[in-house]
N, CA, C and O of each residue as an XYZ file, in Angstrom:
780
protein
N     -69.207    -17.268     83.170
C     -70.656    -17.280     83.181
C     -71.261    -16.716     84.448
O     -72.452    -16.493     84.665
N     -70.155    -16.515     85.296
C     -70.950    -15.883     87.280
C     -71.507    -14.565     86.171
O     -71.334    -14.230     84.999
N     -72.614    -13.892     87.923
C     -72.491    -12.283     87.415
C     -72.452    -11.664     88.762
O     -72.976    -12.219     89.728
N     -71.863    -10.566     88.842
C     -71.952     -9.782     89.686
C     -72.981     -9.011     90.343
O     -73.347     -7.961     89.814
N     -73.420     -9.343     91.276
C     -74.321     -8.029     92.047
C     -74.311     -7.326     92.920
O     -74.066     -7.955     93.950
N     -74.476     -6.107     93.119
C     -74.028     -4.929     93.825
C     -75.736     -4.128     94.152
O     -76.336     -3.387     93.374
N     -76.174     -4.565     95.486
C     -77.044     -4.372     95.771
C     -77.237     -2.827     95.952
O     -78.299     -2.346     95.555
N     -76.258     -1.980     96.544
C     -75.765     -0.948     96.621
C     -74.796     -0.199     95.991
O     -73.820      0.342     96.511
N     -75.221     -0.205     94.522
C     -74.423      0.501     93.599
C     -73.455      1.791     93.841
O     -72.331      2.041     93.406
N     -74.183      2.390     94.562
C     -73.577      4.142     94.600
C     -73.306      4.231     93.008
O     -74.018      3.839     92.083
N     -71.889      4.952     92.985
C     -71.708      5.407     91.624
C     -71.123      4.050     90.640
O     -70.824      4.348     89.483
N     -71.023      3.193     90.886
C     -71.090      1.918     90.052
C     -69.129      1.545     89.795
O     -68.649      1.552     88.662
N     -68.390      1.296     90.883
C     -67.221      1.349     90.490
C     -67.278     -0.080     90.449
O     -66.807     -0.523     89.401
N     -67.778     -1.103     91.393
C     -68.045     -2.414     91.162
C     -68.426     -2.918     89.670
O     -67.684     -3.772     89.186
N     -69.749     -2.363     88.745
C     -69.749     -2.669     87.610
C     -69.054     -2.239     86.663
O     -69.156     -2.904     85.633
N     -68.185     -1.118     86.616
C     -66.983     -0.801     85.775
C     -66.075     -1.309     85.499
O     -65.580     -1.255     84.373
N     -65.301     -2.374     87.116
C     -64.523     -3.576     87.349
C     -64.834     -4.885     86.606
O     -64.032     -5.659     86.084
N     -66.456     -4.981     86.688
C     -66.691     -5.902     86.595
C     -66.557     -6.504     84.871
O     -66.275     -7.530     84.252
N     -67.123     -4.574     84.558
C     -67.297     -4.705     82.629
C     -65.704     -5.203     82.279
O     -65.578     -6.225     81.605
N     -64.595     -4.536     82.700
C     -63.347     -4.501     82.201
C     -62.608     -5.839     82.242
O     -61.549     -6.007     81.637
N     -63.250     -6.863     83.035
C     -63.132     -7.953     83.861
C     -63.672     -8.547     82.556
O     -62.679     -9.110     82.094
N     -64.643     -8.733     81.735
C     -65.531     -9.196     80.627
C     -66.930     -9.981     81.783
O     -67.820    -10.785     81.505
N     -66.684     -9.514     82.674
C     -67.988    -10.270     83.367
C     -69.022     -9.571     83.713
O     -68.919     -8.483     84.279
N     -70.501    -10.307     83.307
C     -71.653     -9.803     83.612
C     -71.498     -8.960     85.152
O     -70.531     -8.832     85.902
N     -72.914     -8.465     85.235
C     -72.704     -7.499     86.869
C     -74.045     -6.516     86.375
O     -74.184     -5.766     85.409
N     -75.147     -6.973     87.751
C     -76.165     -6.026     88.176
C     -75.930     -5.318     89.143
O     -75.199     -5.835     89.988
N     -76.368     -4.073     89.383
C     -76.450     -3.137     90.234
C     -77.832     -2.729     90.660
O     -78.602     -2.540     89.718
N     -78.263     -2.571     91.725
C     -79.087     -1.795     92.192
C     -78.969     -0.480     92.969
O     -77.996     -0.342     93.710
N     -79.529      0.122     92.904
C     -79.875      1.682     93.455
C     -80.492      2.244     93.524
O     -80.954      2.625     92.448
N     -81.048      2.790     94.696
C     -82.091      3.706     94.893
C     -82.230      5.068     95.162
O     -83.127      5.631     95.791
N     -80.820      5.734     94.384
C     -80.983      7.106     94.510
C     -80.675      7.129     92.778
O     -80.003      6.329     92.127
N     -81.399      8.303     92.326
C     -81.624      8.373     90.626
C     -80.502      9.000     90.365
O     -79.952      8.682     89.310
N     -79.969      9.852     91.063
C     -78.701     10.074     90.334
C     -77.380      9.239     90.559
O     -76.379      9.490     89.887
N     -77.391      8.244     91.512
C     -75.984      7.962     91.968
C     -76.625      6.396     90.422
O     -75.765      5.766     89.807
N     -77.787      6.216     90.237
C     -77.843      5.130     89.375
C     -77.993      5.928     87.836
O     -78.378      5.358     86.815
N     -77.672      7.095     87.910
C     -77.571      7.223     86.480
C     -75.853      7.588     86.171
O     -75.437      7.635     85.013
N     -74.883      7.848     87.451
C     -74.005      7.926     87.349
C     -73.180      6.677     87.384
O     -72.033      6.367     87.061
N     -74.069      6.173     87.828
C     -73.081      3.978     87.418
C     -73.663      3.950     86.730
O     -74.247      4.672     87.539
N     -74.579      3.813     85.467
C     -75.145      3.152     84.485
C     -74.620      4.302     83.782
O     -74.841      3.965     82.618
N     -74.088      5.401     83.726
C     -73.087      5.992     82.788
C     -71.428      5.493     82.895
O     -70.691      5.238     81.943
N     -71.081      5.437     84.396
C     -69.711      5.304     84.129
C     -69.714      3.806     83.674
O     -69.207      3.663     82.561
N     -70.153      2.680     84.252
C     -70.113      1.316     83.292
C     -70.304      0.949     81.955
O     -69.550      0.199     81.335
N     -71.544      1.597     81.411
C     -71.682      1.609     79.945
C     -71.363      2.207     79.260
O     -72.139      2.475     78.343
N     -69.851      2.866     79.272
C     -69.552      3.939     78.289
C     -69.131      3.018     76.827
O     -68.997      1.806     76.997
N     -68.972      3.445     75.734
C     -68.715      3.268     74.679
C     -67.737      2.999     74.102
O     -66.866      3.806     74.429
N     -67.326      2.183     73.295
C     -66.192      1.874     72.573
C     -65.101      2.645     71.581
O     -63.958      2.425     71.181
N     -66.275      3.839     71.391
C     -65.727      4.716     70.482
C     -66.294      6.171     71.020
O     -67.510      6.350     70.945
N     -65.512      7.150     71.526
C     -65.730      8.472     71.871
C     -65.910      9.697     70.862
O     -65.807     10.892     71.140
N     -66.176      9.171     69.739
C     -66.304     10.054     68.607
C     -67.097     11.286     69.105
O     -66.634     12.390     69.392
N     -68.726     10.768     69.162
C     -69.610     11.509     68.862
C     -69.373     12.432     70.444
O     -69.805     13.578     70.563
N     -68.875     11.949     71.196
C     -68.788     12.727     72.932
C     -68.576     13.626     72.465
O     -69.432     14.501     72.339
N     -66.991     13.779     71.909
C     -65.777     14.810     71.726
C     -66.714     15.755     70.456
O     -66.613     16.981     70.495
N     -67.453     15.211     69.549
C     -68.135     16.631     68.900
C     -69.216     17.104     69.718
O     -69.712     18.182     69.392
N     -69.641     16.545     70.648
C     -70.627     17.387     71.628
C     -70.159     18.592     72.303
O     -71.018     19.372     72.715
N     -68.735     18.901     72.505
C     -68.232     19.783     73.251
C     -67.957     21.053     72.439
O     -67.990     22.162     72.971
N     -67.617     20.826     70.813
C     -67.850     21.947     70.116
C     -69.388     22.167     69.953
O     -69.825     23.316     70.021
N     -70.017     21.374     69.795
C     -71.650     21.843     70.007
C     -72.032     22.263     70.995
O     -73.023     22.988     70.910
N     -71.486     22.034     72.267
C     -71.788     22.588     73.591
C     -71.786     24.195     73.519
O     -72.625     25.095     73.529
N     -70.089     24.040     73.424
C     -69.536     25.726     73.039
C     -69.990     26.742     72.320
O     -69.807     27.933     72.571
N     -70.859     26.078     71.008
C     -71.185     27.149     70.328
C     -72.423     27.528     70.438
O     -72.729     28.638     70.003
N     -73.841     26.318     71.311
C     -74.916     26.784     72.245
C     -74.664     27.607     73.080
O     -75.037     28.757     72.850
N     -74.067     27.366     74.128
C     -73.764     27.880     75.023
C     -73.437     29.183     74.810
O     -73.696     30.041     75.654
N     -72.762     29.496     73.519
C     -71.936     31.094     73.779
C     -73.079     31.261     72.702
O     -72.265     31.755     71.922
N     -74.068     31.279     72.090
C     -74.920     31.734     71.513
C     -75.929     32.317     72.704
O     -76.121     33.517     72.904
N     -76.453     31.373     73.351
C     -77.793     31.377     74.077
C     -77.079     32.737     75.392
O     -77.551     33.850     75.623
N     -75.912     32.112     75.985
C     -75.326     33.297     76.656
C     -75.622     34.362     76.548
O     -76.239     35.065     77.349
N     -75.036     34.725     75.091
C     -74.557     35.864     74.661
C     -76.155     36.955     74.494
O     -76.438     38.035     75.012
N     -77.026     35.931     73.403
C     -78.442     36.030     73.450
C     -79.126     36.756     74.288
O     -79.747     37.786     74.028
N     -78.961     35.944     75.832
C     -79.579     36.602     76.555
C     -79.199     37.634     77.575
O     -80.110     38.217     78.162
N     -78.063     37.893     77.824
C     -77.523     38.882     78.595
C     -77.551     40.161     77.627
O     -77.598     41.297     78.098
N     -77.522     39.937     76.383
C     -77.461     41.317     75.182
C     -76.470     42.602     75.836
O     -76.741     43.797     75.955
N     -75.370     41.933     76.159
C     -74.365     43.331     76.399
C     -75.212     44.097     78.001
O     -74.941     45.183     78.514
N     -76.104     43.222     78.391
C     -76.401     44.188     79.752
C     -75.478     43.240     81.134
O     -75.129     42.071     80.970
N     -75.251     43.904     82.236
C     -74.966     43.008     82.911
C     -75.134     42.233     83.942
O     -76.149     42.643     84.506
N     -74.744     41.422     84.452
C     -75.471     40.239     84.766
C     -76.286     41.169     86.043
O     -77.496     41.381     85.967
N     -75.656     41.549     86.911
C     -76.093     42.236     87.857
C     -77.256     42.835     87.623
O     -77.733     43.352     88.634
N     -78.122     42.995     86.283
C     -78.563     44.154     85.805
C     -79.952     43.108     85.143
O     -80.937     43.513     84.526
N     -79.618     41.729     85.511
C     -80.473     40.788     85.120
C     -81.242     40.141     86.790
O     -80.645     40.064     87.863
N     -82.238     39.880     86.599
C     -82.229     39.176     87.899
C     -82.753     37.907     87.945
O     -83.126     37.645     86.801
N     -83.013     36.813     88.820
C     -83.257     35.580     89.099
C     -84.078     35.087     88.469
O     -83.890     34.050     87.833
N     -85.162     35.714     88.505
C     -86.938     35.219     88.375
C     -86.462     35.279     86.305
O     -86.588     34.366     85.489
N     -85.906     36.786     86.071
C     -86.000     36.886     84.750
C     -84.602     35.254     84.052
O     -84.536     34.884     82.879
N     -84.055     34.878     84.811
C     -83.161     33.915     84.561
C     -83.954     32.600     84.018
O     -83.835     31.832     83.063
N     -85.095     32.793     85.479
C     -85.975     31.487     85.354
C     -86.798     31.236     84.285
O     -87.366     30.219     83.888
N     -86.738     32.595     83.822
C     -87.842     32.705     82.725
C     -87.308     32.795     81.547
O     -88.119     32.888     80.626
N     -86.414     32.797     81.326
C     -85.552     32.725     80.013
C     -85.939     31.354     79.107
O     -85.922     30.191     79.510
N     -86.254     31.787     77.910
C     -86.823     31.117     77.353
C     -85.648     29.557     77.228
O     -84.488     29.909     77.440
N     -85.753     28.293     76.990
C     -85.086     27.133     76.850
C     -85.309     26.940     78.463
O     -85.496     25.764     78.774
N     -85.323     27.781     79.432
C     -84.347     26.969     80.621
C     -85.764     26.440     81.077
O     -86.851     26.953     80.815
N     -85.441     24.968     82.033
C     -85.998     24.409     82.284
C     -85.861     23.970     84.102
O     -86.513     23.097     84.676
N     -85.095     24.636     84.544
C     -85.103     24.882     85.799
C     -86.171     25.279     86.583
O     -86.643     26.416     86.580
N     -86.599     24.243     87.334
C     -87.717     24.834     87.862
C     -87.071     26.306     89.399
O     -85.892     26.231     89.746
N     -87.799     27.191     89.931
C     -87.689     27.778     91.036
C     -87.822     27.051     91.829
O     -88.819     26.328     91.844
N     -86.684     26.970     92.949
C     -86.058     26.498     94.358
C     -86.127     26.840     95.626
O     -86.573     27.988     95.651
N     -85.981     26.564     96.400
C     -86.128     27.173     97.594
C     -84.690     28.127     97.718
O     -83.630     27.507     97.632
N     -84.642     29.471     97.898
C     -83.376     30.411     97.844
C     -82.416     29.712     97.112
O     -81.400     29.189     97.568
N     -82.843     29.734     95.795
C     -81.916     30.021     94.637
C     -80.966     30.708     94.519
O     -79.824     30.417     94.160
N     -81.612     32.102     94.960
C     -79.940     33.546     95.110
C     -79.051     33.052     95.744
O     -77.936     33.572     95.714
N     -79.274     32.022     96.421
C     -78.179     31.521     97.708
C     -77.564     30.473     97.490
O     -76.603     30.043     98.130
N     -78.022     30.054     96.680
C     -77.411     28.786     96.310
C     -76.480     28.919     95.294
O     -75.572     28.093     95.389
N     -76.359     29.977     93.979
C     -76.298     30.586     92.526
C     -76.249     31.887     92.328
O     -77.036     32.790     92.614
N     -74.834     31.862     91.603
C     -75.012     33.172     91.278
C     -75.445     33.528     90.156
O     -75.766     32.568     89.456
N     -75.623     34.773     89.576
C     -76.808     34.996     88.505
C     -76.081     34.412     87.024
O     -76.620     33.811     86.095
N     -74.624     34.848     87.202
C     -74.057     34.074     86.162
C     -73.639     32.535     85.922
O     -73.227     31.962     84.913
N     -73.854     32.165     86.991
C     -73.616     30.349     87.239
C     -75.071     29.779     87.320
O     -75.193     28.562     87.178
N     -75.954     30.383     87.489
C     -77.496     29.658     87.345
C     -78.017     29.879     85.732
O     -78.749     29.029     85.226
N     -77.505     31.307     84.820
C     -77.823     30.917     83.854
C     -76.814     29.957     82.740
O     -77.060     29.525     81.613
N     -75.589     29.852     83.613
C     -74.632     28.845     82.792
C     -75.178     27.061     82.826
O     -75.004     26.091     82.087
N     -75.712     27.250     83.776
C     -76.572     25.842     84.343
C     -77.618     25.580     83.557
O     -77.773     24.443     83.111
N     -78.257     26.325     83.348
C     -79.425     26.470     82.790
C     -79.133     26.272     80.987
O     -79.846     25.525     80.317
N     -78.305     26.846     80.556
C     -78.003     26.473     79.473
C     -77.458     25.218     79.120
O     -77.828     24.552     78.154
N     -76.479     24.877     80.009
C     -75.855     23.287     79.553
C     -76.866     22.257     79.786
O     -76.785     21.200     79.159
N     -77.957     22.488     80.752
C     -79.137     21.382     81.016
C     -80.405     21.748     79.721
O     -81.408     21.096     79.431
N     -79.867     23.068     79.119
C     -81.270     23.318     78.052
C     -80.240     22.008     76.629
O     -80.594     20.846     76.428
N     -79.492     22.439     76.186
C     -78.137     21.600     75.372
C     -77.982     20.024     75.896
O     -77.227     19.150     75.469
N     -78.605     19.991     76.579
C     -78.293     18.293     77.273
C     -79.632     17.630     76.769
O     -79.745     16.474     76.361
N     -80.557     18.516     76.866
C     -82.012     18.165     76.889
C     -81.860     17.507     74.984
O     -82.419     16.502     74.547
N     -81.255     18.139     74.464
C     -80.749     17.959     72.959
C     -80.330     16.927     72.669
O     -80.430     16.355     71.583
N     -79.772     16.553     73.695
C     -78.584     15.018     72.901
C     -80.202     13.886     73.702
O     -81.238     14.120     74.326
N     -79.366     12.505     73.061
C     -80.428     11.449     73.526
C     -79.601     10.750     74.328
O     -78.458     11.156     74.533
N     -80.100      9.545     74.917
C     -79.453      8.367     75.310
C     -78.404      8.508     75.937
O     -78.223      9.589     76.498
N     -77.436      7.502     76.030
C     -76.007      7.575     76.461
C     -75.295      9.146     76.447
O     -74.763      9.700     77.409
N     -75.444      9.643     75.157
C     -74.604     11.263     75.363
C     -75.456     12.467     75.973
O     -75.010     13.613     76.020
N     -76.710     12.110     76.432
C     -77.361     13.254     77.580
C     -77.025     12.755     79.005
O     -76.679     13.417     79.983
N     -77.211     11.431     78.878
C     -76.479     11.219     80.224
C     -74.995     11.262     80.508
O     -74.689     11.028     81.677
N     -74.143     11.483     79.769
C     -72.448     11.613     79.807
C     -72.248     13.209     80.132
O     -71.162     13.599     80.561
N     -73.458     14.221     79.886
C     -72.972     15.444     79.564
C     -73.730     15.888     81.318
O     -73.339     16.790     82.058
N     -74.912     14.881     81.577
C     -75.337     15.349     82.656
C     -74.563     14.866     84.055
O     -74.707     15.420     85.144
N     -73.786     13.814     83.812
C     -72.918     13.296     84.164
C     -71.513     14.719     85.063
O     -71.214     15.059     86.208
N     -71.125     15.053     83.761
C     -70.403     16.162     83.784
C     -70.808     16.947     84.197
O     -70.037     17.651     84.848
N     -71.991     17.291     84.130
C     -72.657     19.141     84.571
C     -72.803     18.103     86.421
O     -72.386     18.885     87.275
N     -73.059     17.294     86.820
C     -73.005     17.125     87.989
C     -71.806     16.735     88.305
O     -71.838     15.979     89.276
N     -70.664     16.945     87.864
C     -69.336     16.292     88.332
C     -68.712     17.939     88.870
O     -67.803     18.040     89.694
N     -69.515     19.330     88.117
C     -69.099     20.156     88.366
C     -70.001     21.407     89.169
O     -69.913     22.616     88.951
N     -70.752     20.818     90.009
C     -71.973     21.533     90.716
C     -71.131     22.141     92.059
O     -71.537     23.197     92.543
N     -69.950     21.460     92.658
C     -69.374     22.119     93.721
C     -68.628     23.042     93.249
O     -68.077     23.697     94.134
N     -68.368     23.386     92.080
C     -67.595     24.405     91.595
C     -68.335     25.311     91.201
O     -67.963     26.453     91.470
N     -69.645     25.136     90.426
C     -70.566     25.947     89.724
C     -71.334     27.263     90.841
O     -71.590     28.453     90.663
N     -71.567     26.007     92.391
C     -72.845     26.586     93.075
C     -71.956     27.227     94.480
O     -70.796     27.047     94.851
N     -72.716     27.774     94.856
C     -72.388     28.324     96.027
C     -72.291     27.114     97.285
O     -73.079     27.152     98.230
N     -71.620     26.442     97.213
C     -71.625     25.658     98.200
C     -70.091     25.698     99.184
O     -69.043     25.897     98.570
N     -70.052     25.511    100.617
C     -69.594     25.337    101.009
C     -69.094     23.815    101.358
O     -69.710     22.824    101.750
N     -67.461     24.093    100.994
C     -67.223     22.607    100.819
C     -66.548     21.520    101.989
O     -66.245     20.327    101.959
N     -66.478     22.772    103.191
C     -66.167     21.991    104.115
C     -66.880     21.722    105.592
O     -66.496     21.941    106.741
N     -68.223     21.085    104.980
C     -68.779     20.960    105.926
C     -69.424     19.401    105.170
O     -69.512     18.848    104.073
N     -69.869     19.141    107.036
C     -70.279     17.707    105.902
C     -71.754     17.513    104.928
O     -71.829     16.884    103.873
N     -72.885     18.264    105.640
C     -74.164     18.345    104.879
C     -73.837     19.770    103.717
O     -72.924     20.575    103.902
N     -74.552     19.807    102.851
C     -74.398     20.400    101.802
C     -74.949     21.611    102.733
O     -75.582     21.299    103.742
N     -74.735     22.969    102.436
C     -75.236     24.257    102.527
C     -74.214     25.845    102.112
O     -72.989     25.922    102.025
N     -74.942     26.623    101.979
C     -75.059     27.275    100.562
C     -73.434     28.143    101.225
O     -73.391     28.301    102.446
N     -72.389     28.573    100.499
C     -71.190     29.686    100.830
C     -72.057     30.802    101.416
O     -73.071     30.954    100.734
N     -71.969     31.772    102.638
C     -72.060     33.257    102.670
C     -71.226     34.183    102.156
O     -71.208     35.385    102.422
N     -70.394     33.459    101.257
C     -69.816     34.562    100.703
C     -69.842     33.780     99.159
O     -69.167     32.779     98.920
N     -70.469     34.235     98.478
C     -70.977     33.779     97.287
C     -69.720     33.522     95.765
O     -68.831     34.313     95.449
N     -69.936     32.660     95.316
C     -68.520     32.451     93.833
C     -68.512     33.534     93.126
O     -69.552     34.170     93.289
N     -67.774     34.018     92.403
C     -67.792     35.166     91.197
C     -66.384     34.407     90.159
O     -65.354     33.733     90.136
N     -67.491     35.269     89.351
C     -66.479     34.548     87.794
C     -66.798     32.990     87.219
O     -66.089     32.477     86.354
N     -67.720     32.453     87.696
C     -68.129     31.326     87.705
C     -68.207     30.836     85.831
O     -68.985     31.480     85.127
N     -67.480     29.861     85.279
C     -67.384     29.873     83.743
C     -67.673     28.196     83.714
O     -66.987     27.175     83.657
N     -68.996     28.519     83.783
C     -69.993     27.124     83.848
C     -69.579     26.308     82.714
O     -69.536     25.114     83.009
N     -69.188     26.635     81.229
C     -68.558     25.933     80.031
C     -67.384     25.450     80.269
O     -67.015     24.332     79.911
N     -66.474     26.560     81.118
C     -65.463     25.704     81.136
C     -65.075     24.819     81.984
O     -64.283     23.935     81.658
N     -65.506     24.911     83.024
C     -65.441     23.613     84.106
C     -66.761     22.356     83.361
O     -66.791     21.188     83.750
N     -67.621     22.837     82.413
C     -68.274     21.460     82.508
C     -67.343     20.575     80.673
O     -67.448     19.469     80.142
N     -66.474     21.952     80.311
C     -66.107     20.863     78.991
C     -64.684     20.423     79.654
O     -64.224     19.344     79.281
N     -63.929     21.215     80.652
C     -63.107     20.574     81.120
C     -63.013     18.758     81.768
O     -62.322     17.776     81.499
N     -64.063     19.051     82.668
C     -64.750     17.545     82.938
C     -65.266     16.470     81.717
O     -64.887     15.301     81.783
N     -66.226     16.960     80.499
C     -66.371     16.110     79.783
C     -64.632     15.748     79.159
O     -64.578     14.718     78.486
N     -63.480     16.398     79.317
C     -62.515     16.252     78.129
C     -61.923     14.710     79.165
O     -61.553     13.553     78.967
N     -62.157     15.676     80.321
C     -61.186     14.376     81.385
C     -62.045     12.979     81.966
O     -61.632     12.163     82.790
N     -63.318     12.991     81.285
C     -64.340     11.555     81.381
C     -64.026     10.794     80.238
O     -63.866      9.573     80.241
N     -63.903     11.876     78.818
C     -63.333     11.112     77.713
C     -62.089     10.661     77.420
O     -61.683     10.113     76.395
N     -61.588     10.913     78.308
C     -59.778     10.660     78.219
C     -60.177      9.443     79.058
O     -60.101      8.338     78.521
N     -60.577      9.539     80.276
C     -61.042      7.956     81.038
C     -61.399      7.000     80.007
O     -60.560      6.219     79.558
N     -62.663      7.024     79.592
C     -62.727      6.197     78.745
C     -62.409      5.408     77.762
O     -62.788      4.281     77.442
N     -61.331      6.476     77.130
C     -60.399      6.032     76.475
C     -59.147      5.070     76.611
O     -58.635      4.342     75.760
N     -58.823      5.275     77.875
C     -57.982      4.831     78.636
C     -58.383      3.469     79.019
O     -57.641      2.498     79.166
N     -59.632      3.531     79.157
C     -60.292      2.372     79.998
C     -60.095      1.073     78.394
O     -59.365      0.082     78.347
N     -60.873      1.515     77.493
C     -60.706      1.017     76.063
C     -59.471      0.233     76.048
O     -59.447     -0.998     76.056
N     -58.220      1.165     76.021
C     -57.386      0.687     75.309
C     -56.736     -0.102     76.137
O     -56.461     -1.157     75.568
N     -56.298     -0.059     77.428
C     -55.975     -1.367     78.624
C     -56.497     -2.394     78.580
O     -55.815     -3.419     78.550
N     -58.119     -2.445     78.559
C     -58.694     -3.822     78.755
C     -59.345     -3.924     77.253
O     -60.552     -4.146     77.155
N     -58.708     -3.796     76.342
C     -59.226     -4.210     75.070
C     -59.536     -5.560     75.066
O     -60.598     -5.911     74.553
N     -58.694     -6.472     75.614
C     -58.895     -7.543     75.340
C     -59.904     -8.208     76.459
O     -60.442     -9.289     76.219
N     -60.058     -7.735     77.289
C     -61.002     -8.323     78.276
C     -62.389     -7.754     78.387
O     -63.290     -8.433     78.880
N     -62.650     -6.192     77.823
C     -63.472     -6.206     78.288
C     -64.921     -6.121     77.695
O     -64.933     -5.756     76.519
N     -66.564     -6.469     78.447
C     -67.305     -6.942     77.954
C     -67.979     -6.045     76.781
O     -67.458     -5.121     76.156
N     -69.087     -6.498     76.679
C     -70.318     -5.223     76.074
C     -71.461     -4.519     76.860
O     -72.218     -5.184     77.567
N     -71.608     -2.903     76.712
C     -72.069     -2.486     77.423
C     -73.690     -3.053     77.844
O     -74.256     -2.622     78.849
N     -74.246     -3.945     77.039
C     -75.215     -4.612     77.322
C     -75.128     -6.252     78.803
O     -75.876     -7.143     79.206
N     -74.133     -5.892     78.991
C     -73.944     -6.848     79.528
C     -73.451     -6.331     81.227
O     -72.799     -6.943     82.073
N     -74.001     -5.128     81.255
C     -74.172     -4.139     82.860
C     -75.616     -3.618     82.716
O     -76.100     -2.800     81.933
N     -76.327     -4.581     84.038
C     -77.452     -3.844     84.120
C     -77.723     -2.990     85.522
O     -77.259     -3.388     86.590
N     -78.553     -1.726     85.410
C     -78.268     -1.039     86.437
C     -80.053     -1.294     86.643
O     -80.774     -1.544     85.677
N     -80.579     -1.177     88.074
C     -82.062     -0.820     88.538
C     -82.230     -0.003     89.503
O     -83.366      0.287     89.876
């Protein structure tokens, strides 16, 4: 009957313990993504059905809208502003975007967040989950420093689908995993609250 609280959630490994444990557990947090990434990794689902068909739906948005909008020209041959403006994407303009993204990894971004915008509930947040599990790979970032700032020598080849269905395959294999170990212990996802 205790419950757990974790005043300082971060990414919620305390309430994940706590679910598998069968024991209640609040979290608080005050950064929106580190609390949508514990109130995803704690409340995942019992059954990964519908995840695993999101990724053929991913694939076949994705290589539609891609394909769509580059029309055989190339990327080089496209530029930023026209990226931004591509119809679905919802990216707003950044402060030096070019620098951050390359033209083919900002519109791969742009598509998996237009496709995310699609799903509801629990599976927009599992997929956004993923598209942020794979932003150091996607963006121009330099990874060995300690504050975030942008590579001078920019990514190429960047295959925004496959690093973000790679990640959803290996969140759903977690979960799965998580399932079948603590079957017997562990709680219901109503029973992790995140704020």
């Amino acid at each position: 009957g205790d419950i757990v609280l974790d005043p300082f959630v971060g990414s919620g490994t305390t309430l994940v313990e706590s679910r598998l444990l069968g024991v209640r557990a609040i979290g608080i947090e005050v950064c929106p993504l580190s609390a949508l990434i514990s109130r995803t990794k704690s409340k995942f689902p019992k059954s990964t059905s519908s995840l695993e068909l999101h990724i053929a739906s991913l694939t076949n948005f994705y290589t539609e809208k891609f394909n769509g909008f580059i029309k055989d020209r190339p990327i080089d041959a496209i530029s930023y502003e026209e990226i931004l403006a591509r119809p679905g994407n919802t990216i707003e303009k950044f402060v030096n975007y070019e620098k951050w993204f390359s033209k083919e990894a900002l519109i791969g971004t742009s598509i998996v967040v237009e496709f995310a915008e699609t799903l509801k509930g629990y599976d927009r947040d599992f997929l956004c989950c993923a598209l942020s599990a794979c932003m150091r790979s996607i963006g121009n970032v330099e990874v060995d420093v300690i504050r975030a700032e942008y590579s001078k020598k920019p990514r190429v080849n960047v295959d925004v689908l496959k690093l973000v269905k790679r990640a959803l395959v290996s969140m759903i294999k977690e979960v799965n995993d998580m399932n079948k170990s603590h079957n017997d212990l562990i709680s219901s996802p109503e029973d992790i609250t995140v704020m």
